[in-house]
Coordinates of C-alpha atoms in Angstrom, one line a residue:
X105 CA -46.6 41.6 107.2
X106 CA -48.2 38.4 108.8
X107 CA -50.8 39.4 106.9
X108 CA -49.0 39.3 104.0
X109 CA -47.2 35.9 104.7
X110 CA -51.0 34.3 105.3
X111 CA -51.7 35.6 101.8
X112 CA -48.8 33.9 100.3
X113 CA -48.8 30.8 102.3
X114 CA -53.1 30.1 101.6
X115 CA -51.9 31.0 97.9
X116 CA -49.3 27.9 97.7
X117 CA -51.6 25.8 99.3
X118 CA -54.5 26.9 96.9
X119 CA -52.5 26.1 94.0
X120 CA -51.4 22.6 95.1
X121 CA -54.9 21.8 96.0
X122 CA -56.5 22.9 92.6
X123 CA -54.0 20.1 91.0
X124 CA -56.4 17.8 93.1
X125 CA -58.4 15.3 90.8
X126 CA -61.8 16.3 92.4
X127 CA -60.9 20.0 92.5
X128 CA -60.2 19.3 89.0
X129 CA -64.0 18.3 88.7
X130 CA -65.3 21.2 90.9
X131 CA -64.4 23.2 88.0
X132 CA -66.1 21.1 85.2
X133 CA -69.0 21.1 86.7
X134 CA -70.2 24.6 86.4
X135 CA -67.9 24.8 83.5
X136 CA -70.8 22.3 81.8
X137 CA -73.7 23.7 83.0
X138 CA -72.5 27.4 82.2
X139 CA -71.2 26.0 78.9
X140 CA -74.6 24.0 78.1
X141 CA -76.7 26.9 79.0
X142 CA -74.6 29.7 77.3
X143 CA -74.1 27.8 73.9
X144 CA -77.8 27.2 73.2
X145 CA -78.2 30.9 74.0
X146 CA -75.8 32.3 71.9
X147 CA -76.9 29.5 69.1
X148 CA -80.3 31.0 69.4
X149 CA -79.3 34.5 69.6
X150 CA -76.1 34.9 67.5
X151 CA -78.1 36.2 63.9
X152 CA -80.7 38.7 65.2
X153 CA -78.1 39.9 67.7
X154 CA -75.3 40.8 65.4
X155 CA -78.2 42.2 63.2
X156 CA -79.5 44.5 65.6
X157 CA -76.1 45.3 67.1
X158 CA -74.8 46.4 63.4
X159 CA -78.1 48.8 63.3
X160 CA -77.6 50.2 67.2
X161 CA -73.6 50.5 66.0
X162 CA -74.5 52.6 62.8
X163 CA -77.3 54.7 63.7
X164 CA -76.7 55.5 67.3
X165 CA -74.8 58.8 68.2
X166 CA -73.4 57.2 71.2
X167 CA -71.7 54.1 69.6
X168 CA -71.2 55.3 66.0
X169 CA -67.8 57.1 66.9
X170 CA -66.3 53.8 67.5
X171 CA -66.8 52.2 63.8
X172 CA -65.8 55.8 62.6
X173 CA -62.8 56.0 64.6
X174 CA -61.5 52.3 63.3
X175 CA -62.2 53.1 59.7
X176 CA -60.3 56.4 60.1
X177 CA -57.4 54.8 61.7
X178 CA -57.1 52.3 58.9
X179 CA -59.5 49.3 59.4
X180 CA -61.4 49.2 56.4
X181 CA -63.3 46.2 57.1
X182 CA -64.1 47.7 60.8
X183 CA -67.7 47.0 59.4
X184 CA -67.6 43.9 58.8
X185 CA -66.3 42.6 62.5
X186 CA -67.4 45.6 65.0
X187 CA -70.7 43.8 65.7
X188 CA -69.0 40.5 66.4
X189 CA -66.7 42.0 68.2
X190 CA -69.0 44.1 70.2
X191 CA -71.2 41.1 70.7
X192 CA -68.6 39.0 72.3
X193 CA -67.2 41.9 74.5
X194 CA -70.9 42.0 76.1
X195 CA -71.0 38.2 76.7
X196 CA -67.6 37.8 78.4
X197 CA -69.0 39.9 81.6
X198 CA -72.1 37.8 81.5
X199 CA -70.7 34.4 80.9
X200 CA -67.9 35.6 84.1
X201 CA -70.8 36.9 86.1
X202 CA -73.2 33.8 86.1
X203 CA -70.0 31.2 86.4
X204 CA -69.1 33.3 89.4
X205 CA -72.0 33.1 90.6
X206 CA -73.1 29.7 90.3
X207 CA -69.3 28.8 91.6
X208 CA -69.9 30.6 94.9
X209 CA -73.4 29.1 95.3
X210 CA -73.1 25.6 94.6
X211 CA -69.1 24.6 94.0
X212 CA -67.5 26.9 97.4
X213 CA -69.5 24.8 100.3
X214 CA -68.1 21.6 98.6
X215 CA -64.6 23.4 98.7
X216 CA -65.0 25.0 101.8
X217 CA -66.1 21.1 103.4
X218 CA -62.8 19.6 101.6
X219 CA -60.7 21.9 103.1
X220 CA -61.9 21.7 106.9
X221 CA -60.9 18.2 106.6
X222 CA -57.6 18.8 107.0
X223 CA -55.9 18.9 110.0
X224 CA -55.1 22.4 110.6
X225 CA -59.1 23.4 110.7
X226 CA -60.9 19.9 111.7
X227 CA -61.5 21.6 115.4
X228 CA -63.1 24.5 113.5
X229 CA -66.8 25.0 115.5
X230 CA -69.7 25.8 112.7
X231 CA -71.7 28.8 114.1
X232 CA -73.4 29.3 111.4
X233 CA -73.5 32.9 110.2
X234 CA -75.0 32.5 107.2
X235 CA -77.5 30.4 105.4
X236 CA -78.9 29.5 102.1
X237 CA -81.7 32.6 101.9
X238 CA -78.7 34.6 102.7
X239 CA -76.1 33.3 100.8
X240 CA -78.4 33.4 97.8
X241 CA -79.8 37.0 98.4
X242 CA -76.1 38.4 98.9
X243 CA -75.1 36.3 95.7
X244 CA -77.4 38.1 93.6
X245 CA -77.1 41.2 95.2
X246 CA -73.7 41.4 94.6
X247 CA -73.6 40.2 91.2
X248 CA -76.7 42.8 90.1
X249 CA -73.9 45.5 91.5
X250 CA -70.8 44.2 89.7
X251 CA -73.5 43.9 86.0
X252 CA -74.5 47.2 86.5
X253 CA -70.7 48.8 87.1
X254 CA -70.0 46.2 84.2
X255 CA -72.6 48.1 81.9
X256 CA -71.7 51.2 83.1
X257 CA -68.0 50.9 82.0
X258 CA -68.4 48.7 79.0
X259 CA -68.0 52.2 76.7
X260 CA -64.0 52.7 78.2
X261 CA -63.3 49.2 77.8
X262 CA -62.5 49.8 74.0
X263 CA -59.5 52.0 75.3
X264 CA -56.2 49.9 75.7
X265 CA -55.1 50.7 78.9
X266 CA -58.4 50.4 80.6
X267 CA -59.4 47.1 79.1
X268 CA -56.5 45.5 81.2
X269 CA -57.3 47.6 84.5
X270 CA -61.1 47.5 84.9
X271 CA -62.1 43.8 84.4
X272 CA -59.6 42.6 87.1
X273 CA -60.7 45.2 89.4
X274 CA -64.6 44.0 88.8
X275 CA -63.8 40.6 88.9
X276 CA -61.7 41.2 92.4
X277 CA -64.6 42.8 93.8
X278 CA -67.0 40.6 93.0
X279 CA -65.0 37.3 93.8
X280 CA -63.7 38.8 97.2
X281 CA -67.6 39.9 98.4
X282 CA -69.2 36.4 97.3
X283 CA -66.0 34.1 98.6
X284 CA -65.6 35.9 101.4
X285 CA -69.5 35.4 102.7
X286 CA -69.8 31.8 101.5
X287 CA -66.5 30.7 102.8
X288 CA -67.3 31.9 106.6
X289 CA -71.2 31.3 106.1
X290 CA -70.9 27.5 108.1
X291 CA -68.1 28.4 110.2
X292 CA -68.3 31.7 111.4
X293 CA -71.1 33.8 113.2
X294 CA -72.2 37.3 111.7
X295 CA -69.9 39.3 114.5
X296 CA -66.8 36.8 113.4
X297 CA -67.3 37.5 110.1
X298 CA -67.8 41.3 109.8
X299 CA -64.8 41.6 112.4
X300 CA -62.7 39.4 110.0
X301 CA -64.3 41.3 106.7
X302 CA -62.8 44.9 108.5
X303 CA -59.8 43.6 109.6
X304 CA -58.7 41.7 106.6
X305 CA -60.4 44.5 104.0
X306 CA -57.4 45.3 101.8
X307 CA -55.9 41.4 101.8
X308 CA -58.8 40.2 100.7
X309 CA -59.3 42.9 97.8
X310 CA -55.8 42.5 96.6
X311 CA -56.6 38.3 96.6
X312 CA -59.7 39.3 94.5
X313 CA -57.6 41.7 91.9
X314 CA -55.0 38.9 92.0
X315 CA -57.9 36.7 91.0
X316 CA -59.2 39.0 88.3
X317 CA -55.9 39.6 86.8
X318 CA -55.8 35.7 86.1
X319 CA -58.8 35.6 84.7
X320 CA -58.3 38.6 82.3
X321 CA -55.7 36.9 80.4
X322 CA -58.2 34.6 78.6
X323 CA -60.6 38.0 78.2
X324 CA -58.0 40.0 76.8
X325 CA -57.2 37.2 74.2
X326 CA -60.9 36.3 74.1
X327 CA -62.4 40.2 73.3
X328 CA -58.9 41.2 71.3
X329 CA -58.1 38.3 69.0
X330 CA -59.1 38.0 65.3
X331 CA -59.0 34.6 66.1
X332 CA -60.8 34.3 68.6
X333 CA -63.9 35.4 66.7
X334 CA -63.5 33.0 63.9
X335 CA -62.9 30.4 66.2
X336 CA -65.6 31.6 68.9
X337 CA -67.6 28.3 69.8
X338 CA -63.9 26.4 70.2
X339 CA -62.3 29.4 72.3
X340 CA -65.5 30.0 74.6
X341 CA -65.5 26.9 76.1
X342 CA -61.9 26.8 76.6
X343 CA -62.1 30.3 78.0
X344 CA -65.0 29.1 80.1
X345 CA -63.2 26.3 81.6
X346 CA -59.9 28.5 82.3
X347 CA -62.5 30.8 84.4
X348 CA -64.3 28.3 86.2
X349 CA -60.7 26.9 87.0
X350 CA -59.2 30.2 88.1
X351 CA -62.7 30.7 90.6
X352 CA -62.2 27.5 92.1
X353 CA -58.1 28.4 92.3
X354 CA -59.6 31.6 93.9
X355 CA -62.5 29.6 96.1
X356 CA -59.3 27.7 98.0
X357 CA -57.2 30.6 98.2
X358 CA -60.1 32.4 100.1
X359 CA -60.9 29.5 102.2
X360 CA -57.1 28.6 103.7
X361 CA -56.7 32.6 104.3
X362 CA -60.3 33.1 106.0
X363 CA -60.4 30.0 107.8
X364 CA -56.8 30.4 109.2
X365 CA -57.9 33.7 110.0
X366 CA -61.0 32.6 111.8
X367 CA -59.0 30.2 113.4
X368 CA -56.6 33.0 115.1
X369 CA -59.4 35.2 116.0
X370 CA -60.7 32.4 118.5
X371 CA -57.4 31.9 119.4
X372 CA -57.2 35.5 120.5
X373 CA -60.7 35.7 122.4
X374 CA -60.3 32.9 124.2
X375 CA -56.4 34.3 125.5
X376 CA -58.6 37.5 126.3
X377 CA -60.8 35.9 127.6
X378 CA -58.8 33.6 130.3
X379 CA -56.3 36.5 131.0
X380 CA -59.5 38.8 132.2
X381 CA -61.2 35.8 134.3
X382 CA -57.1 35.5 136.0
X383 CA -57.3 38.9 137.0
X384 CA -60.8 38.8 138.3
X385 CA -59.8 35.7 140.5
X386 CA -56.1 37.7 141.7
X387 CA -58.0 40.6 142.2
X388 CA -60.7 38.6 144.6
X389 CA -57.8 36.6 146.7
X390 CA -57.0 38.1 149.9
X391 CA -54.1 40.2 150.3
X392 CA -51.5 38.9 153.1
X393 CA -49.0 41.5 152.6

């Protein structure tokens, strides 16, 4: 129950903090970087990628059933838009993962630095259980695992129930791993980080899934709307900024929750140490019964 209360309290603090102008800027910076990089990539590869996908979708025994099924269901023009739709569905996870990795590696430290200035956390000692190389390795390794899971499950994203379930689970898992490590990298020791991640494993995963559900809203519109295909450049830029804002909110949420949990863990350890020390002193005092 205490964990749930802290999750809700951290959610409220993160929601308020996201409205701060500095947080808005921190959401715009990775959005601009990712938009420029992916915008150039899409502009250079759109036509040849669509030609390759059209050939693959019509000749491959693994994917031809998708087009045949759509035509059988009454979508006679499926051949015209199946390749663009498939290309967009391939791009969505790649853009999301690259954006989350960029935010985790470059933006989360700035967010944590802002949060610890608040009076509730200003006395937290920095034990530096994680470094730059550790964060880079952990981020890239987690992103590769998530990307592999995306590629393995992508064919079943076409099924209506799964398109609303699988993306939030995958983004939630990746968000939990990246945010948890980077939030605690500077202030927690390795032992403290392991204890917190073990103790609050389900709370952190729930927070990640909720963040993934928030991000699934633009994903669902982007991947299923004909208007999104027609206005792809405009819609994609708006969706990427929404993703960026949601990830910044998630970073604030994890920061408030984990820093409060770290503070509580150290308070409990201090109380245990003082209790043991008191018992040792009492046992050494002479008995005058």
